JSON list of C-alpha atoms in Angstrom, two decimals:
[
{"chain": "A", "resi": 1, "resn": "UNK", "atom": "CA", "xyz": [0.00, 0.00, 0.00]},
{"chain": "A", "resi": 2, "resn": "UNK", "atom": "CA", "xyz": [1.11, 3.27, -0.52]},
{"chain": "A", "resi": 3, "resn": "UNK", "atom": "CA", "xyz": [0.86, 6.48, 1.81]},
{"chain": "A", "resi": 4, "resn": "UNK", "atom": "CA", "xyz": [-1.84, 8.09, -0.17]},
{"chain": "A", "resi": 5, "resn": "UNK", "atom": "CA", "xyz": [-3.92, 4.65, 0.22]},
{"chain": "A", "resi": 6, "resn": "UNK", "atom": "CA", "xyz": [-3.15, 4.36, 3.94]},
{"chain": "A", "resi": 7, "resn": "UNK", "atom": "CA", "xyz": [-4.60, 8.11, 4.28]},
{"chain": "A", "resi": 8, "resn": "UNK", "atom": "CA", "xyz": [-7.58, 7.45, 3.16]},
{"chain": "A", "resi": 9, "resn": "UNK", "atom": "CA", "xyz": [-7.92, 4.67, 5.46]},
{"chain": "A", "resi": 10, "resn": "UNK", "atom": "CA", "xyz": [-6.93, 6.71, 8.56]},
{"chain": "A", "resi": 11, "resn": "UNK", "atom": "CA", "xyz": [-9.40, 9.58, 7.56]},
{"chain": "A", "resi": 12, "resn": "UNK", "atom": "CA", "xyz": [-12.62, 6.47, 7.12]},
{"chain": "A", "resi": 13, "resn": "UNK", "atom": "CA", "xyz": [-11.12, 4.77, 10.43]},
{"chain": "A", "resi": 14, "resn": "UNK", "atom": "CA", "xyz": [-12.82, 7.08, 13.09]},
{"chain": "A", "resi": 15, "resn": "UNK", "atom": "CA", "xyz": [-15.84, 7.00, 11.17]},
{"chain": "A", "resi": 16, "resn": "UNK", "atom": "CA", "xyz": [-16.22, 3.37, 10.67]},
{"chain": "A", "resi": 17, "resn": "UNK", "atom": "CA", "xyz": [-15.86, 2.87, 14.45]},
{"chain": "A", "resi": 18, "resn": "UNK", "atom": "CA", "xyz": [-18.72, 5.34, 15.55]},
{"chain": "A", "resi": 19, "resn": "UNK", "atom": "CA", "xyz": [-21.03, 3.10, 13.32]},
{"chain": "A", "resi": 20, "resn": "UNK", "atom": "CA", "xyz": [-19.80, -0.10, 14.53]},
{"chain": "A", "resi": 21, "resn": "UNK", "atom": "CA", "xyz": [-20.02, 1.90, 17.96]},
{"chain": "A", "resi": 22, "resn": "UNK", "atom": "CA", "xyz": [-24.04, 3.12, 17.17]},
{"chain": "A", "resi": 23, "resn": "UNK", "atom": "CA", "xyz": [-24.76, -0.16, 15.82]},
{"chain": "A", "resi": 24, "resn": "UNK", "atom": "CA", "xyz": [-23.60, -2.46, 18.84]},
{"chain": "A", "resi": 25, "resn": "UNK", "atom": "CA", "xyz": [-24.33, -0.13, 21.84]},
{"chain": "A", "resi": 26, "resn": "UNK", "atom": "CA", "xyz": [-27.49, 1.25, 20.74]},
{"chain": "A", "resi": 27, "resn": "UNK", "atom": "CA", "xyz": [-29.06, 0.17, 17.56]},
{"chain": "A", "resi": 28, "resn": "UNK", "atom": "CA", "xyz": [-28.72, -3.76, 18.25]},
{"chain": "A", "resi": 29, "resn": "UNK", "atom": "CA", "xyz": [-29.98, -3.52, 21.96]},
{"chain": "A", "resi": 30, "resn": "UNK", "atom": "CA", "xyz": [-33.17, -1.27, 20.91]},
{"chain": "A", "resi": 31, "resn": "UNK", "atom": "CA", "xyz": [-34.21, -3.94, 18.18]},
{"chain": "A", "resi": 32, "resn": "UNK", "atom": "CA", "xyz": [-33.53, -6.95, 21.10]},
{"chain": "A", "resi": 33, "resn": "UNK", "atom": "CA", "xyz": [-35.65, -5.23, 23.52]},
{"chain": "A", "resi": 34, "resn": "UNK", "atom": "CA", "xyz": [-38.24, -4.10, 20.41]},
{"chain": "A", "resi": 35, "resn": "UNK", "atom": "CA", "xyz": [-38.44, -8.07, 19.85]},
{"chain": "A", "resi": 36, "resn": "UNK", "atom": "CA", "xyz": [-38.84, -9.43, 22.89]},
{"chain": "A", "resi": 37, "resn": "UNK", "atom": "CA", "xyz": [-42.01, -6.48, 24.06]},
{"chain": "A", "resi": 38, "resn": "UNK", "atom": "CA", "xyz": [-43.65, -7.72, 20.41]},
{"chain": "A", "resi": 39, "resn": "UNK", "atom": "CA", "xyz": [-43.84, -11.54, 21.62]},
{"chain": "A", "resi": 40, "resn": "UNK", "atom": "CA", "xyz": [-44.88, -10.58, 25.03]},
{"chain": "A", "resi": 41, "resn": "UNK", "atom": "CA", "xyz": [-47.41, -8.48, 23.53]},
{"chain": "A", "resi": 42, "resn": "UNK", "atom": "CA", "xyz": [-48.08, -11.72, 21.08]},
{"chain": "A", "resi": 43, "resn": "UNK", "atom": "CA", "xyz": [-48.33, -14.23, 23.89]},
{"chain": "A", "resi": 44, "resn": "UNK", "atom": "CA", "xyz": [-51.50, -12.35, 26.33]},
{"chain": "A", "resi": 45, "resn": "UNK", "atom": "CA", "xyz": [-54.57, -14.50, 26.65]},
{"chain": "A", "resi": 46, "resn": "UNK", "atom": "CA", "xyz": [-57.48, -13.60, 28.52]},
{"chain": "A", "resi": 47, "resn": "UNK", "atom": "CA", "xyz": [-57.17, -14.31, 32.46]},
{"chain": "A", "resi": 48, "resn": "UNK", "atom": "CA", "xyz": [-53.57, -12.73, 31.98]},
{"chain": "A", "resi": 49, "resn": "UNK", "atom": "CA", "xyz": [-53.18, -9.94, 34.80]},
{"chain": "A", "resi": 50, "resn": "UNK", "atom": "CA", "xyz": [-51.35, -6.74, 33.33]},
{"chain": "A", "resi": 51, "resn": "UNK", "atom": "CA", "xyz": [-49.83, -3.46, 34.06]},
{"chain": "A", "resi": 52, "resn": "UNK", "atom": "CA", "xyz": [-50.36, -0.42, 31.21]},
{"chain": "A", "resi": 53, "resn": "UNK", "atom": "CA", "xyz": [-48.08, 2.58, 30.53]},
{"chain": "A", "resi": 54, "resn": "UNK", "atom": "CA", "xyz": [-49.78, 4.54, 32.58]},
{"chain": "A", "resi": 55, "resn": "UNK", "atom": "CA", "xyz": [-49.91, 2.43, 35.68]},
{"chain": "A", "resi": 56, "resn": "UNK", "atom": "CA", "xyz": [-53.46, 0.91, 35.70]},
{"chain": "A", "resi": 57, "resn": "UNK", "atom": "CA", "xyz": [-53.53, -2.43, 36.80]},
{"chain": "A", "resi": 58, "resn": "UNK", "atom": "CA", "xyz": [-56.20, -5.10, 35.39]},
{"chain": "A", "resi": 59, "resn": "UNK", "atom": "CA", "xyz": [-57.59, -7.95, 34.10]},
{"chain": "A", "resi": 60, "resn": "UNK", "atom": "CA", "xyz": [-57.82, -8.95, 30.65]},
{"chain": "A", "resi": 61, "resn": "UNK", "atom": "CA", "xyz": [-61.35, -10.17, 29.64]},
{"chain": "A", "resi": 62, "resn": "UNK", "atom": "CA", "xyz": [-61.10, -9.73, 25.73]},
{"chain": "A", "resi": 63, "resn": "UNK", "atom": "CA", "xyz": [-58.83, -9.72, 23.44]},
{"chain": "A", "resi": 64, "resn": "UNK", "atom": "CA", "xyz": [-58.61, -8.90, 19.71]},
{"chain": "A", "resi": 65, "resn": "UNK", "atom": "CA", "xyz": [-56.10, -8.04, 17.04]},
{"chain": "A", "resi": 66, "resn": "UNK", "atom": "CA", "xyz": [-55.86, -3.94, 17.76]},
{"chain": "A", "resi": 67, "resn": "UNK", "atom": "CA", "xyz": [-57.25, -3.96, 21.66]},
{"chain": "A", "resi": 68, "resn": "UNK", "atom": "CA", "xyz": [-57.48, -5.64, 24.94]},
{"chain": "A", "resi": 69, "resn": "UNK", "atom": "CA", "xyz": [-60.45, -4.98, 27.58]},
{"chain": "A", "resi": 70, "resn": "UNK", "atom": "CA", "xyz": [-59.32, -5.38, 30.95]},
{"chain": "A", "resi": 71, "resn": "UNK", "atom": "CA", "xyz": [-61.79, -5.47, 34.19]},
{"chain": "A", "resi": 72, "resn": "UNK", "atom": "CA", "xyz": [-60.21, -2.89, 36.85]},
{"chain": "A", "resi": 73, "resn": "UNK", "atom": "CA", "xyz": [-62.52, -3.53, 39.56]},
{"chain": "A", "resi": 74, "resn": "UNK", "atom": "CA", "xyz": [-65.68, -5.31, 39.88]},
{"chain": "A", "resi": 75, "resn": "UNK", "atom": "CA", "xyz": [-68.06, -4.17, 37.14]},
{"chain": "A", "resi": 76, "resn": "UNK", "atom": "CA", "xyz": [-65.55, -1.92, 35.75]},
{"chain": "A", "resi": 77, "resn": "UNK", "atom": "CA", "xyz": [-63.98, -3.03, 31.81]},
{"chain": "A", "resi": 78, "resn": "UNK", "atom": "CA", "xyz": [-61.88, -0.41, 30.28]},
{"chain": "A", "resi": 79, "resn": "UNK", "atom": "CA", "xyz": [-60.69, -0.75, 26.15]},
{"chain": "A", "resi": 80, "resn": "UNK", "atom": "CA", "xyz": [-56.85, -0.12, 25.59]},
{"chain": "A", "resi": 81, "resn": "UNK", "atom": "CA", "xyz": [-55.12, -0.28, 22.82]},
{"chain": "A", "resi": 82, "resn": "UNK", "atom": "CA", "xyz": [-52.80, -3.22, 22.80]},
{"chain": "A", "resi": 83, "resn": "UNK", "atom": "CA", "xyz": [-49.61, -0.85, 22.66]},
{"chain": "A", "resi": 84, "resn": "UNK", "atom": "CA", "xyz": [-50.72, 0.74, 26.02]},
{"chain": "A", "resi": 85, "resn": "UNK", "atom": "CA", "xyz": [-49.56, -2.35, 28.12]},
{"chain": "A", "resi": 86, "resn": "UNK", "atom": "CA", "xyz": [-46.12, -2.10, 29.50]},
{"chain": "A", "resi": 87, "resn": "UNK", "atom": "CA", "xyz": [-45.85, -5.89, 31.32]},
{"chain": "A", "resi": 88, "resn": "UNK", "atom": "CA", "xyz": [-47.36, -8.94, 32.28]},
{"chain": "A", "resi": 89, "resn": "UNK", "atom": "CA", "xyz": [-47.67, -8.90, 35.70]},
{"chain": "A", "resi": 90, "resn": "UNK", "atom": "CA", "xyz": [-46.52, -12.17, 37.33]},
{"chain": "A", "resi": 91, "resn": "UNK", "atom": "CA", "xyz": [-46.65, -13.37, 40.38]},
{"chain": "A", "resi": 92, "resn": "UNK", "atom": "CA", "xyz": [-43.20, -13.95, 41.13]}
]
């Protein structure tokens, strides 16, 4: 290689490292964390007690593709959007 080839190199270095950086520290976590909320969110069934964004915890009694009722006290069902819930709440 000759010098003008190895400075190019060193001037693409620093560069190449903040993506690697991004990618491994933030991008790649995000995505883990963005996979494993969609298969919780996948797996509720009625029966399953949850806990929304917002703090409200519940019941669910229905389910369907966009939103889940829950029952937050007796004789009270609220509709929430199935984005809204945060956790499962289990008893462990």
């Amino acid at each position: 290689m000759d010098a003008e080839m190895m400075a190019q190199l060193s001037s693409w270095g620093p560069i190449i490292i903040l993506v690697l950086f991004f990618y491994f520290l933030l991008y790649r976590p995000q995505k883990q964390a963005q996979k494993k909320r969609d298969a919780m969110l996948a797996a509720l069934k009625v029966g399953d007690e949850i806990i929304t964004l917002g703090g409200m915890h519940g019941k669910i009694t229905a389910l369907d593709d966009k939103s889940v009722t829950l029952r937050v006290a007796d004789g009270v069902n609220i509709v929430f959007e199935r984005s809204a819930i945060s956790a499962v709440n289990t008893p462990e």
